[in-house]
PDB file of C-alpha atoms in Angstrom:
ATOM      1  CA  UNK A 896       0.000   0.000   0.000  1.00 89.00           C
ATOM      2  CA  UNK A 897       3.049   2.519   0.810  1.00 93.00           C
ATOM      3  CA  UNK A 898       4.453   1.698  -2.683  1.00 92.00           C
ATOM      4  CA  UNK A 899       1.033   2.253  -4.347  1.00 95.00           C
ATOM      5  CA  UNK A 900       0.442   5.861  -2.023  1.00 94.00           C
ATOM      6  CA  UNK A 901       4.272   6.898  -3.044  1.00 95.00           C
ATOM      7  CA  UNK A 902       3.554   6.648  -7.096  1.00 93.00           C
ATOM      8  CA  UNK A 903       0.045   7.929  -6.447  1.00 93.00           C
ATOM      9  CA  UNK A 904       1.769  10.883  -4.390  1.00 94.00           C
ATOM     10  CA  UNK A 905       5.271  11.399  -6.238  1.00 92.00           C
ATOM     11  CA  UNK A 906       3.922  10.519 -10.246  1.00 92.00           C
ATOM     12  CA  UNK A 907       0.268  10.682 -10.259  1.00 95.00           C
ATOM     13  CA  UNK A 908      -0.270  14.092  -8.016  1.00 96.00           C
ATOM     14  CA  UNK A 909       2.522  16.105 -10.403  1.00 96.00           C
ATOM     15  CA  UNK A 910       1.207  15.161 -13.324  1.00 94.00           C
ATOM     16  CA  UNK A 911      -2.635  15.958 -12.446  1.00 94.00           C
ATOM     17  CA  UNK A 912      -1.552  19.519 -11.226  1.00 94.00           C
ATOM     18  CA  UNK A 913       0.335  19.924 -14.644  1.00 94.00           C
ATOM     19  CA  UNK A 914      -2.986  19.050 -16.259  1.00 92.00           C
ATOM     20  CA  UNK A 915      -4.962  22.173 -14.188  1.00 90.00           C
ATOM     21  CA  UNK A 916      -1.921  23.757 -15.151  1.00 87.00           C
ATOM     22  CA  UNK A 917      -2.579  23.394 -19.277  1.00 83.00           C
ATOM     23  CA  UNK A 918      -5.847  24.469 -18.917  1.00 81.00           C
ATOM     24  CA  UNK A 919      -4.484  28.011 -16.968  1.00 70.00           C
ATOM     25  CA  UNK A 920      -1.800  28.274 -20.208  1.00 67.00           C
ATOM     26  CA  UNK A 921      -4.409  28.219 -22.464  1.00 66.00           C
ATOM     27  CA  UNK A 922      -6.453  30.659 -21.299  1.00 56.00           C
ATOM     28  CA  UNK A 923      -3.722  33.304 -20.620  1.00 53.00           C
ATOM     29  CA  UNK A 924      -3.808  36.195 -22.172  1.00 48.00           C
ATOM     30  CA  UNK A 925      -0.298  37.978 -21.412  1.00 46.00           C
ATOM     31  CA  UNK A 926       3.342  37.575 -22.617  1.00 45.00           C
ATOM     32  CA  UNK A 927       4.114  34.028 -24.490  1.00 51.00           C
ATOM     33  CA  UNK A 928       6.582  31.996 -22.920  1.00 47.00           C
ATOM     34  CA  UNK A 929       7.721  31.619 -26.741  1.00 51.00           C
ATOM     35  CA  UNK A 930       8.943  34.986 -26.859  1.00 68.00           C
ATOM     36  CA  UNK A 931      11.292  34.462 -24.345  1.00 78.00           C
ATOM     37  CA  UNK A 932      14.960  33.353 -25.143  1.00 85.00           C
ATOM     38  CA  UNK A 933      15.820  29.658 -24.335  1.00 92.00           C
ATOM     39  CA  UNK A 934      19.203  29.794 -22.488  1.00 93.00           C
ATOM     40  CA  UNK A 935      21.679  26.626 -22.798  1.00 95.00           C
ATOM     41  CA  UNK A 936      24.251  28.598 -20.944  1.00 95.00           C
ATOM     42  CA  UNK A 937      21.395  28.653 -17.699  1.00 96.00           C
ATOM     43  CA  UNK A 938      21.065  25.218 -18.440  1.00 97.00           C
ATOM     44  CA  UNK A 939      24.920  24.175 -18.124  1.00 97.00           C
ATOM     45  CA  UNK A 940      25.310  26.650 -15.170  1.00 97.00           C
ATOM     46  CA  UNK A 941      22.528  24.895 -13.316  1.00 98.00           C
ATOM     47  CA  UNK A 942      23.531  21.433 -14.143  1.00 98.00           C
ATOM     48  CA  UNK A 943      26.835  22.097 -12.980  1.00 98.00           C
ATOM     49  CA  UNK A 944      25.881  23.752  -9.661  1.00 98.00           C
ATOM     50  CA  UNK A 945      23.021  20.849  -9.197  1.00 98.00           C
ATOM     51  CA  UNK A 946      26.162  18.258  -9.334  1.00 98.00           C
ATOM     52  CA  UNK A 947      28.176  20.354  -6.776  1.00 98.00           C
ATOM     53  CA  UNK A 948      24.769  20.509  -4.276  1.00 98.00           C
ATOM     54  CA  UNK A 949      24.027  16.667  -4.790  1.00 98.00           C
ATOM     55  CA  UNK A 950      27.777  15.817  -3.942  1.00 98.00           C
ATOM     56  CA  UNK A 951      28.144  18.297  -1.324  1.00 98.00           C
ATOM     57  CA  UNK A 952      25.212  17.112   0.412  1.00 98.00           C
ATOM     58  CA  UNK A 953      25.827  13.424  -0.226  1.00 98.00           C
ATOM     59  CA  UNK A 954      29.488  14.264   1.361  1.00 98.00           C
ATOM     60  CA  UNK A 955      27.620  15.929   4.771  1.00 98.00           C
ATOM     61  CA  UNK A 956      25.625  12.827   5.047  1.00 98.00           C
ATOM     62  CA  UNK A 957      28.213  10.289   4.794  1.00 98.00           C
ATOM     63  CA  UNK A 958      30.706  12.378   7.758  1.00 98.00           C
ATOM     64  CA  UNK A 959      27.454  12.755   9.909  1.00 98.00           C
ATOM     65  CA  UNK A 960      27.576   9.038   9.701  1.00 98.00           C
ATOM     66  CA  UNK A 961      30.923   8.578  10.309  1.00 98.00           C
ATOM     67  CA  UNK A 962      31.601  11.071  13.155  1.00 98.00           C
ATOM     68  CA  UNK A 963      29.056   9.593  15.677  1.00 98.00           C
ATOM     69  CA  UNK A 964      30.279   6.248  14.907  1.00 98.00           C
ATOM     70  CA  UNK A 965      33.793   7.063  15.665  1.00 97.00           C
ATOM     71  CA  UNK A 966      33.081   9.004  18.439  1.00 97.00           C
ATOM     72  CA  UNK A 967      31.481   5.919  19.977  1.00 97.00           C
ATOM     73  CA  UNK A 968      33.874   2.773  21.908  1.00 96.00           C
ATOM     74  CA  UNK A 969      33.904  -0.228  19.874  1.00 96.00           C
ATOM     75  CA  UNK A 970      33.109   1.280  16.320  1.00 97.00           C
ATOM     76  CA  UNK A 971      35.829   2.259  13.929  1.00 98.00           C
ATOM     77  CA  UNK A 972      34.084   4.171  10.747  1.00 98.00           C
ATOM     78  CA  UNK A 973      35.623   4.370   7.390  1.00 98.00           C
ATOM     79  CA  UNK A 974      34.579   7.048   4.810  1.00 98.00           C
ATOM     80  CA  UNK A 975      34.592   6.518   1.223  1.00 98.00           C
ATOM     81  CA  UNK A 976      33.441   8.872  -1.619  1.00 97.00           C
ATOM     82  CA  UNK A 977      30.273   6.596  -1.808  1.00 95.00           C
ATOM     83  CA  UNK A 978      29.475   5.098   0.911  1.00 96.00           C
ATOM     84  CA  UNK A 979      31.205   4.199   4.890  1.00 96.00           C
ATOM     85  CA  UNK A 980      31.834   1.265   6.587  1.00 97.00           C
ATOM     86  CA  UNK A 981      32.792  -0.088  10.239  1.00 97.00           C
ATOM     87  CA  UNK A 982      34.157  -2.202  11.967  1.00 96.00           C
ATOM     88  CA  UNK A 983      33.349  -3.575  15.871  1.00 97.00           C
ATOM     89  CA  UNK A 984      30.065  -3.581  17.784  1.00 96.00           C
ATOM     90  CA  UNK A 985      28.070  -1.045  19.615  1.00 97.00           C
ATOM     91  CA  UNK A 986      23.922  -0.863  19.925  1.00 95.00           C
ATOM     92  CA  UNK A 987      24.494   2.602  19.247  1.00 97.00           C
ATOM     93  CA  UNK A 988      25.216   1.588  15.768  1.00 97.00           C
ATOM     94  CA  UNK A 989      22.180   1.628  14.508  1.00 97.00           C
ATOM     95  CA  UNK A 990      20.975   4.698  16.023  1.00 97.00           C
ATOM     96  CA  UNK A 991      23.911   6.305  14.225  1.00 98.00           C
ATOM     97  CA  UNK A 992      22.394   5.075  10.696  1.00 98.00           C
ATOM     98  CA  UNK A 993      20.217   8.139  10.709  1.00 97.00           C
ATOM     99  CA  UNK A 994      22.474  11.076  11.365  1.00 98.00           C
ATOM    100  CA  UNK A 995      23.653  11.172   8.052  1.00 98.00           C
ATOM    101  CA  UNK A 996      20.079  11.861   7.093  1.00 98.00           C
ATOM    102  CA  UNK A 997      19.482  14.343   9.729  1.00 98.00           C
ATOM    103  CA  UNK A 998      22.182  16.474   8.841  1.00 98.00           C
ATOM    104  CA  UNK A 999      21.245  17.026   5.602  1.00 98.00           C
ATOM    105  CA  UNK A1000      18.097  17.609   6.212  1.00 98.00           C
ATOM    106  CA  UNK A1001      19.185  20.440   8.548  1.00 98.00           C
ATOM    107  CA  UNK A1002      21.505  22.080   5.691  1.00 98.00           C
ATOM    108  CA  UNK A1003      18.218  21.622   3.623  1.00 98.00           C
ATOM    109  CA  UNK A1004      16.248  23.631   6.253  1.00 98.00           C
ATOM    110  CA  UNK A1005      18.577  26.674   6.197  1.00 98.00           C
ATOM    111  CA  UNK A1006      19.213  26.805   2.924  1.00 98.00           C
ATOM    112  CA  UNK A1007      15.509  26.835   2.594  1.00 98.00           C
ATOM    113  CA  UNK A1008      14.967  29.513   4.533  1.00 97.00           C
ATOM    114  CA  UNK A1009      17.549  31.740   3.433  1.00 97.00           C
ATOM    115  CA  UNK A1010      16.791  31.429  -0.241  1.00 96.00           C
ATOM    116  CA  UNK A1011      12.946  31.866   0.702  1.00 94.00           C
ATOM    117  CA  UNK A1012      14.292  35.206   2.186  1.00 92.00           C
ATOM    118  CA  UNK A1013      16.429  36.496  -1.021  1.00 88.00           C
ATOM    119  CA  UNK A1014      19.408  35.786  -0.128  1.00 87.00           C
ATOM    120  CA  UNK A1015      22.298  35.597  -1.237  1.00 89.00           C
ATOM    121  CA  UNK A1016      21.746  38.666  -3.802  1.00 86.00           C
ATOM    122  CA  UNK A1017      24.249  37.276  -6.183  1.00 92.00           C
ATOM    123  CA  UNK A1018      22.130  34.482  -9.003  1.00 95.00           C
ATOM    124  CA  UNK A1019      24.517  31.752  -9.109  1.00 95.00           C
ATOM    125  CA  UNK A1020      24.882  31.749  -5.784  1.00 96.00           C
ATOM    126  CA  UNK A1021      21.050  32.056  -4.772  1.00 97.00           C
ATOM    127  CA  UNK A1022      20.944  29.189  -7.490  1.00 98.00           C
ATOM    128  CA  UNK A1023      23.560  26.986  -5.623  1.00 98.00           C
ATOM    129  CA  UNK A1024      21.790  27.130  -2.235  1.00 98.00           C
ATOM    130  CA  UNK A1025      18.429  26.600  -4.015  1.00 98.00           C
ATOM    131  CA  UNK A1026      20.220  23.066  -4.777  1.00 98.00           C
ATOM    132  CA  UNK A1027      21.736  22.586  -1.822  1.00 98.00           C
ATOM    133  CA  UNK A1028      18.287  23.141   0.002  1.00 98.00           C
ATOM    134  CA  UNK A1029      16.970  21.045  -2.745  1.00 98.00           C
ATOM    135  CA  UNK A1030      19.431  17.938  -2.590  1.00 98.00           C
ATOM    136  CA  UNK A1031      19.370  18.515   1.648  1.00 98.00           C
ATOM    137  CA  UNK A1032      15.464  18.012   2.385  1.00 98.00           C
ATOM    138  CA  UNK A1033      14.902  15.287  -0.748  1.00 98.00           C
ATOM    139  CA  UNK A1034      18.039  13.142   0.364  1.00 98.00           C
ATOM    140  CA  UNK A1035      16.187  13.061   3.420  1.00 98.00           C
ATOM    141  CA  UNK A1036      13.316  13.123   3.328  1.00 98.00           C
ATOM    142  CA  UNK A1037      13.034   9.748   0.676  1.00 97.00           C
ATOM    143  CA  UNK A1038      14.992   8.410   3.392  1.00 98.00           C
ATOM    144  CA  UNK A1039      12.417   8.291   5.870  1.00 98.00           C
ATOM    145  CA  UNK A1040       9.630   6.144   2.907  1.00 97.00           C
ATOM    146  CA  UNK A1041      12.481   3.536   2.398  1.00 97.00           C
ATOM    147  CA  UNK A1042      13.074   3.197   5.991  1.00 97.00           C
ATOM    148  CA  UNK A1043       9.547   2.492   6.698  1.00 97.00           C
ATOM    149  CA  UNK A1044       9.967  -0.432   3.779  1.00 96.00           C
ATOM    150  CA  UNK A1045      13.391  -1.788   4.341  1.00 96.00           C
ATOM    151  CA  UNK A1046      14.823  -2.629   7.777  1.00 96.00           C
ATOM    152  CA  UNK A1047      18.221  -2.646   6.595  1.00 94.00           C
ATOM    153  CA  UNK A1048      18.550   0.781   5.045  1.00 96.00           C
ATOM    154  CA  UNK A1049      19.933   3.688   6.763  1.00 96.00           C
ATOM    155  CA  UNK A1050      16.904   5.310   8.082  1.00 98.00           C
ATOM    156  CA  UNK A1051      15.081   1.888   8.832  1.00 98.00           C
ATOM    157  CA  UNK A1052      17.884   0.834  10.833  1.00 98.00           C
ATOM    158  CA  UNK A1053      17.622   4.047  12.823  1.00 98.00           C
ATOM    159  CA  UNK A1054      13.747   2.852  13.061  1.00 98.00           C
ATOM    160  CA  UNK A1055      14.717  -0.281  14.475  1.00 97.00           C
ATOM    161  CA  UNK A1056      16.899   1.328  17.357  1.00 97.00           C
ATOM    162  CA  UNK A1057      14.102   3.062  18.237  1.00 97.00           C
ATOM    163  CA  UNK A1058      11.532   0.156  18.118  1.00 97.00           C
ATOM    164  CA  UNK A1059       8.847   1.951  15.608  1.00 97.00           C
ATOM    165  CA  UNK A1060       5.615   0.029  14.841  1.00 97.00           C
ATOM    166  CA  UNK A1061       4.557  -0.580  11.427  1.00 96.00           C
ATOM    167  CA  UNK A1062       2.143   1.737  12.119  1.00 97.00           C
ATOM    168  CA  UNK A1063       4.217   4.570  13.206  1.00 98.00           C
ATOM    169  CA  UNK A1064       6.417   3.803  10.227  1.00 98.00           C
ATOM    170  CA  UNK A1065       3.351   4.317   7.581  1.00 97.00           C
ATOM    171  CA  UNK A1066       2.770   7.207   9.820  1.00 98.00           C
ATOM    172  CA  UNK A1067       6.528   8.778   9.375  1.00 98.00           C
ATOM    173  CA  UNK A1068       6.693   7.751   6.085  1.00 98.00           C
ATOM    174  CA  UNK A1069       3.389   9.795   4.738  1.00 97.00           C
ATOM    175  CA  UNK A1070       4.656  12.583   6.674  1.00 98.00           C
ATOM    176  CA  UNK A1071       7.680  12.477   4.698  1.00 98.00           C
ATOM    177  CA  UNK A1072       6.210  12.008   0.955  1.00 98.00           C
ATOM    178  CA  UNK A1073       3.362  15.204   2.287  1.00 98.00           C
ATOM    179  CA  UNK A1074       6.635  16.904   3.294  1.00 98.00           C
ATOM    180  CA  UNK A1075       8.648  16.295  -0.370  1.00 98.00           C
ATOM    181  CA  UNK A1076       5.348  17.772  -1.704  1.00 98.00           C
ATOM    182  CA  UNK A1077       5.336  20.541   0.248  1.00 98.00           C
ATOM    183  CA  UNK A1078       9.210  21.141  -0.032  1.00 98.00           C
ATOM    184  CA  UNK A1079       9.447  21.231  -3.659  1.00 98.00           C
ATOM    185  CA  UNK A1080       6.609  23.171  -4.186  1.00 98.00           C
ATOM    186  CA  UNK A1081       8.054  25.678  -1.312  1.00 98.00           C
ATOM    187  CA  UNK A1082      11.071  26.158  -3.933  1.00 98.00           C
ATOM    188  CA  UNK A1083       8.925  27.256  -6.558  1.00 98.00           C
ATOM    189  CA  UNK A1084       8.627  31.190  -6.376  1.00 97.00           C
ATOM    190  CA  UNK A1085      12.669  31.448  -5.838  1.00 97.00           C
ATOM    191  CA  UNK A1086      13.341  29.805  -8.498  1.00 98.00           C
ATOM    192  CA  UNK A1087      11.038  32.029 -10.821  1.00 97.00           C
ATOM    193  CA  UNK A1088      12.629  34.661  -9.008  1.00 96.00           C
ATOM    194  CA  UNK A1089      15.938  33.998 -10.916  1.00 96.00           C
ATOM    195  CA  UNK A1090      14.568  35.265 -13.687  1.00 96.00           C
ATOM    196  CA  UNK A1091      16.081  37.981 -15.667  1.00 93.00           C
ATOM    197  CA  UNK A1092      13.174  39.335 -17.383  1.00 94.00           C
ATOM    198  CA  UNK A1093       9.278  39.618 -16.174  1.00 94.00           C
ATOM    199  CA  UNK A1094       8.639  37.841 -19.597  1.00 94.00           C
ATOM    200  CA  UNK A1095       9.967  35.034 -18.408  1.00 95.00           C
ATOM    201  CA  UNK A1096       7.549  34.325 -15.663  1.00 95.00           C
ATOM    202  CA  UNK A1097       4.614  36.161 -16.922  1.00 93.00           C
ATOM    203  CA  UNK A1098       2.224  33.296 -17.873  1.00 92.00           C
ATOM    204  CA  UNK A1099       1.940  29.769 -16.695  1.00 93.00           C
ATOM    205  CA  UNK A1100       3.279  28.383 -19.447  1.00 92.00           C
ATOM    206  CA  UNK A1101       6.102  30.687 -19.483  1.00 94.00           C
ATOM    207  CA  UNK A1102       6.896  30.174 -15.688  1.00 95.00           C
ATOM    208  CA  UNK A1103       6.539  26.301 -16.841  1.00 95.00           C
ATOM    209  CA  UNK A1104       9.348  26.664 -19.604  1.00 95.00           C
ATOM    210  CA  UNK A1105      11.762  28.610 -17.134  1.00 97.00           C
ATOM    211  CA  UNK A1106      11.695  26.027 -14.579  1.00 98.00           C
ATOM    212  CA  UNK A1107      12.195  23.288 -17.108  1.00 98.00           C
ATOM    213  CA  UNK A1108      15.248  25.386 -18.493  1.00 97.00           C
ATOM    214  CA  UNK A1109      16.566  26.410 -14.547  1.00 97.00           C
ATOM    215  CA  UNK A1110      15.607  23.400 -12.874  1.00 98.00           C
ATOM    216  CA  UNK A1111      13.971  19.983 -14.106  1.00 98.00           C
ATOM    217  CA  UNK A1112      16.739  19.780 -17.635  1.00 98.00           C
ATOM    218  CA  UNK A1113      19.994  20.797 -15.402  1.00 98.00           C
ATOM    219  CA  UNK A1114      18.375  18.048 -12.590  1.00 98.00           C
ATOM    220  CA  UNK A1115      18.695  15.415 -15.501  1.00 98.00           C
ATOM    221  CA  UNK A1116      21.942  16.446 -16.855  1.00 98.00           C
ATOM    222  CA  UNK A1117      22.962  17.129 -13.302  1.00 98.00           C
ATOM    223  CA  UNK A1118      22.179  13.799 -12.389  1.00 98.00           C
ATOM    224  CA  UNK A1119      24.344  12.562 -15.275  1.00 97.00           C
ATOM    225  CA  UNK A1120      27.418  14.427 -14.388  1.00 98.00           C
ATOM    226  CA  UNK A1121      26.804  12.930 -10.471  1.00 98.00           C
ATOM    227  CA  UNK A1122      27.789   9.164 -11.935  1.00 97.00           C
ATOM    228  CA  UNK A1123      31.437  10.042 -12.427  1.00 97.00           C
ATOM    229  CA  UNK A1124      31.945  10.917  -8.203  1.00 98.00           C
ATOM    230  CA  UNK A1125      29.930   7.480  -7.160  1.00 97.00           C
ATOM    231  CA  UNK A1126      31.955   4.570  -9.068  1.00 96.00           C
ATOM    232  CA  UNK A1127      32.978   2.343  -9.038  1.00 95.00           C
ATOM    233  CA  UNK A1128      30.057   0.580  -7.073  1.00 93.00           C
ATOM    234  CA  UNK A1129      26.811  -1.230  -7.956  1.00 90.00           C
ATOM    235  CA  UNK A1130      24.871   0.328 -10.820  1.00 87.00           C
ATOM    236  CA  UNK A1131      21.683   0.317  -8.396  1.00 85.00           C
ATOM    237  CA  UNK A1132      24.014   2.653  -5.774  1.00 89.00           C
ATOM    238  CA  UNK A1133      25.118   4.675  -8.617  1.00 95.00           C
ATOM    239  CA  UNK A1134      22.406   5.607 -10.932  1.00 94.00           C
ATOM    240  CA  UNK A1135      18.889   4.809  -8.556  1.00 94.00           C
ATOM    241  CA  UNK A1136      19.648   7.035  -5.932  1.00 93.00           C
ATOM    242  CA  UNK A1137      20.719  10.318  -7.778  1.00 96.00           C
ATOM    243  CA  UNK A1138      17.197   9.554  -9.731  1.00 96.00           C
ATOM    244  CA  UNK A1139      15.247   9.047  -6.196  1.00 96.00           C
ATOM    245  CA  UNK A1140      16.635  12.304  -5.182  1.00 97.00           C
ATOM    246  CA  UNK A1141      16.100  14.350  -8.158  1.00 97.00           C
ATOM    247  CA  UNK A1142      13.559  13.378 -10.217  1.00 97.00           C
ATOM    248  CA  UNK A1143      10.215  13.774  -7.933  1.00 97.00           C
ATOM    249  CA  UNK A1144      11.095  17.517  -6.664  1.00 98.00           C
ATOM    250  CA  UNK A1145      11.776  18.545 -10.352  1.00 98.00           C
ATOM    251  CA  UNK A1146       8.561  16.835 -11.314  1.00 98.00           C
ATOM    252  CA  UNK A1147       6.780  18.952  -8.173  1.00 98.00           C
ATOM    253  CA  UNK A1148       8.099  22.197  -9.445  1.00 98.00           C
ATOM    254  CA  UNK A1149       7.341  22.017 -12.850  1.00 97.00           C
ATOM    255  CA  UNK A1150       4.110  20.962 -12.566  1.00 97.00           C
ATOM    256  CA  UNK A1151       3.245  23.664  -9.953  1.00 97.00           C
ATOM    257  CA  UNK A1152       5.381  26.581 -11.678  1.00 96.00           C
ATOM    258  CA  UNK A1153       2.172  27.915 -12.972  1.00 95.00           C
ATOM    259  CA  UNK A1154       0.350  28.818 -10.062  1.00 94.00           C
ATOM    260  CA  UNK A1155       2.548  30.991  -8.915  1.00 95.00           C
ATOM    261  CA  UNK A1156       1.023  33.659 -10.285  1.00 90.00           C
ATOM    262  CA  UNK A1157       2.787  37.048  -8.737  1.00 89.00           C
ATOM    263  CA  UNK A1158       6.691  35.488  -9.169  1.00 92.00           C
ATOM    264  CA  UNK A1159       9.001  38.861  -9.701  1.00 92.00           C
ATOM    265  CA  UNK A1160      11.974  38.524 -11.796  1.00 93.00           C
ATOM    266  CA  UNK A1161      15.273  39.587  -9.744  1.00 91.00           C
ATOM    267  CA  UNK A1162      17.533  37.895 -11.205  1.00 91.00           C
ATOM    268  CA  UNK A1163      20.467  38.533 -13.853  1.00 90.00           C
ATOM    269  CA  UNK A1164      22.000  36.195 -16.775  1.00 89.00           C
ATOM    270  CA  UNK A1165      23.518  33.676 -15.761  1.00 89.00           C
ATOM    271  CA  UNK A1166      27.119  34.063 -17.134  1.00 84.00           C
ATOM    272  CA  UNK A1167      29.992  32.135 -15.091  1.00 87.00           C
ATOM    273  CA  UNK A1168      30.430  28.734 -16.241  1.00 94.00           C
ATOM    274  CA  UNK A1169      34.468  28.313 -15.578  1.00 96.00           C
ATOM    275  CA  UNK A1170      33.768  28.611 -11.626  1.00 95.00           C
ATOM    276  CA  UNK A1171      31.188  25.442 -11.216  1.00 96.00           C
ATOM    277  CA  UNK A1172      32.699  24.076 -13.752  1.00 97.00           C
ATOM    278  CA  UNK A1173      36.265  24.130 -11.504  1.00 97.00           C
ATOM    279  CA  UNK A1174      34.153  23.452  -8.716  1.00 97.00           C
ATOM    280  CA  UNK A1175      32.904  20.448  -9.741  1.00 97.00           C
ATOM    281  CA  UNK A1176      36.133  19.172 -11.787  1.00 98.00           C
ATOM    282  CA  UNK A1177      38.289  20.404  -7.904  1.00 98.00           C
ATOM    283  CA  UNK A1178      35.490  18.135  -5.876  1.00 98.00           C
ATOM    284  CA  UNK A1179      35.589  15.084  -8.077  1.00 98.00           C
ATOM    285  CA  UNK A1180      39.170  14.344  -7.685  1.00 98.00           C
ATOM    286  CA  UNK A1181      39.000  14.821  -3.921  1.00 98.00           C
ATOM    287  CA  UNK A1182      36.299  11.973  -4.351  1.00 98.00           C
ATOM    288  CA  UNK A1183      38.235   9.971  -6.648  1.00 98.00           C
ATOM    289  CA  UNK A1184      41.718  10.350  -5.286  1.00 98.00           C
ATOM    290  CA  UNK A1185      41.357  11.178  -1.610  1.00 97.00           C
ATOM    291  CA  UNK A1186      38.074   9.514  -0.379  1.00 98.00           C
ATOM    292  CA  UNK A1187      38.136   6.462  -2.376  1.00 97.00           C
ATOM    293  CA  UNK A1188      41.044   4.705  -1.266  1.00 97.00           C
ATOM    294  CA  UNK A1189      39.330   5.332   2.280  1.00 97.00           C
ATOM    295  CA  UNK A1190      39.314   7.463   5.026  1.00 98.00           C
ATOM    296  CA  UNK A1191      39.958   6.113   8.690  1.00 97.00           C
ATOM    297  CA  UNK A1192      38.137   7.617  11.023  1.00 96.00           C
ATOM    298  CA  UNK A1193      40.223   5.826  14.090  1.00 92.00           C
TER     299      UNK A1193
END
């Protein structure tokens, strides 16, 4: 029943708010989102900082399930770029399966917030903590569904410690597919806000085609460029749970990009490419050549 309530909630609800959504383009009567430029430099930029969120917050999660671990007698943690592993026994163990979790879901919540509130001024880097707030609450937050269905994931380990009923767990997990809902859709107006022109988000379907250009196409190349930091490891590892992260938030926003019906365009063109572009090229060989042959944490 959780499986069927998670397509219902994650496939089914995006796509029947796009439909009201079609019928709110069609009968708009101001600027076509046709007249507005289609940017593939936006596109790259995004990607690129999208890649640098998802990695960034995949690196907080895996330390803030490290650091407890080694903090505790009996457990010595070790950190690789996609995953951590341990050695010797402690209860507490299990417990410590859900910090990683937490942690980003507490980066989410502040970037949240302080892209909700304008800042920062500059557009790239309003744009980067719009990912990071992104990649924080919906690595989490999926987290909490899986748990409920799997006893030997992070979060349902965490679960376990704790000695959650079933019930509680359909409970939790609900909460948590409400909350990606709510979360995505919460991300909306700043990302119309990016905008360089009032063009650009003056009609639904115009507001639709900006947050497929800023958000759900960089999400998928984004999601691409993500492969190179996780392998080598299982294809399942490398490729399912970039797609469980990204794909139901972008779906969220573009469907509901249209209803936001007052969005102000503060934003400028989107111009630096070298910098995330360095970013990302500077973060993957600290993956690739620092945290893959291991990191002790003992």
């Amino acid at each position: 029943m959780l499986l069927i309530i998670t397509a219902i909630v994650l496939l089914a609800g995006p796509a029947l708010l796009a439909l009201a959504g079609l019928f709110a383009s069609k009968s708009a009567t101001s600027a076509r989102a046709d007249r507005v430029r289609w940017s593939w430099r936006t596109v790259l930029v995004s990607a690129l900082l999208y890649a640098l969120a998802f990695n960034l917050t995949f690196f907080v999660q895996e330390v803030f399930l490290v650091v407890p671990k080694a903090l505790t007698p009996g457990l010595q943690p070790t950190l690789f770029h996609n995953n951590h592993l341990w050695t010797g026994e402690n209860p507490l163990a299990s417990l410590f399966q859900g910090t990683g979790a937490l942690a980003t879901a507490i980066v989410g919540l502040a970037c949240l917030f302080a892209v909700r509130a304008g800042r920062p001024r500059s557009v790239a880097w309003r744009l980067f903590v719009l990912w990071m707030a992104y990649c924080g609450l919906l690595m989490a937050l999926p987290q909490v569904v899986i748990g409920a269905l799997s006893t030997g994931s992070d979060v349902g380990m965490a679960m376990v410690y704790f000695g959650l009923s079933l019930e509680t767990k359909f409970i939790a997990a609900l909460i948590a597919l409400a909350a990606i809902v709510v979360v995505s859709l919460a991300l909306v107006r700043p990302a119309l806000e990016l905008a360089d022109e009032p063009a650009a988000v003056a009609t639904p379907a115009a507001r639709t085609r900006f947050v497929l250009q800023t958000i759900a196409l960089p999400m998928l190349i984004g999601t691409a460029l993500v492969i190179p930091f996780r392998v080598p490891r299982e294809m399942l590892e490398v490729v399912l749970l970039p797609l469980i992260v990204g794909v139901p938030g972008a779906l969220w926003m573009l469907a509901g990009a249209w209803r936001v019906r007052d969005a102000q365009a503060t934003g400028t063109p989107l111009r630096a490419i070298v910098t995330p572009l360095l970013g990302a090229i500077a973060l993957l060989l600290v993956f690739q050549l620092v945290l893959r042959p291991g990191v002790a944490f003992y």
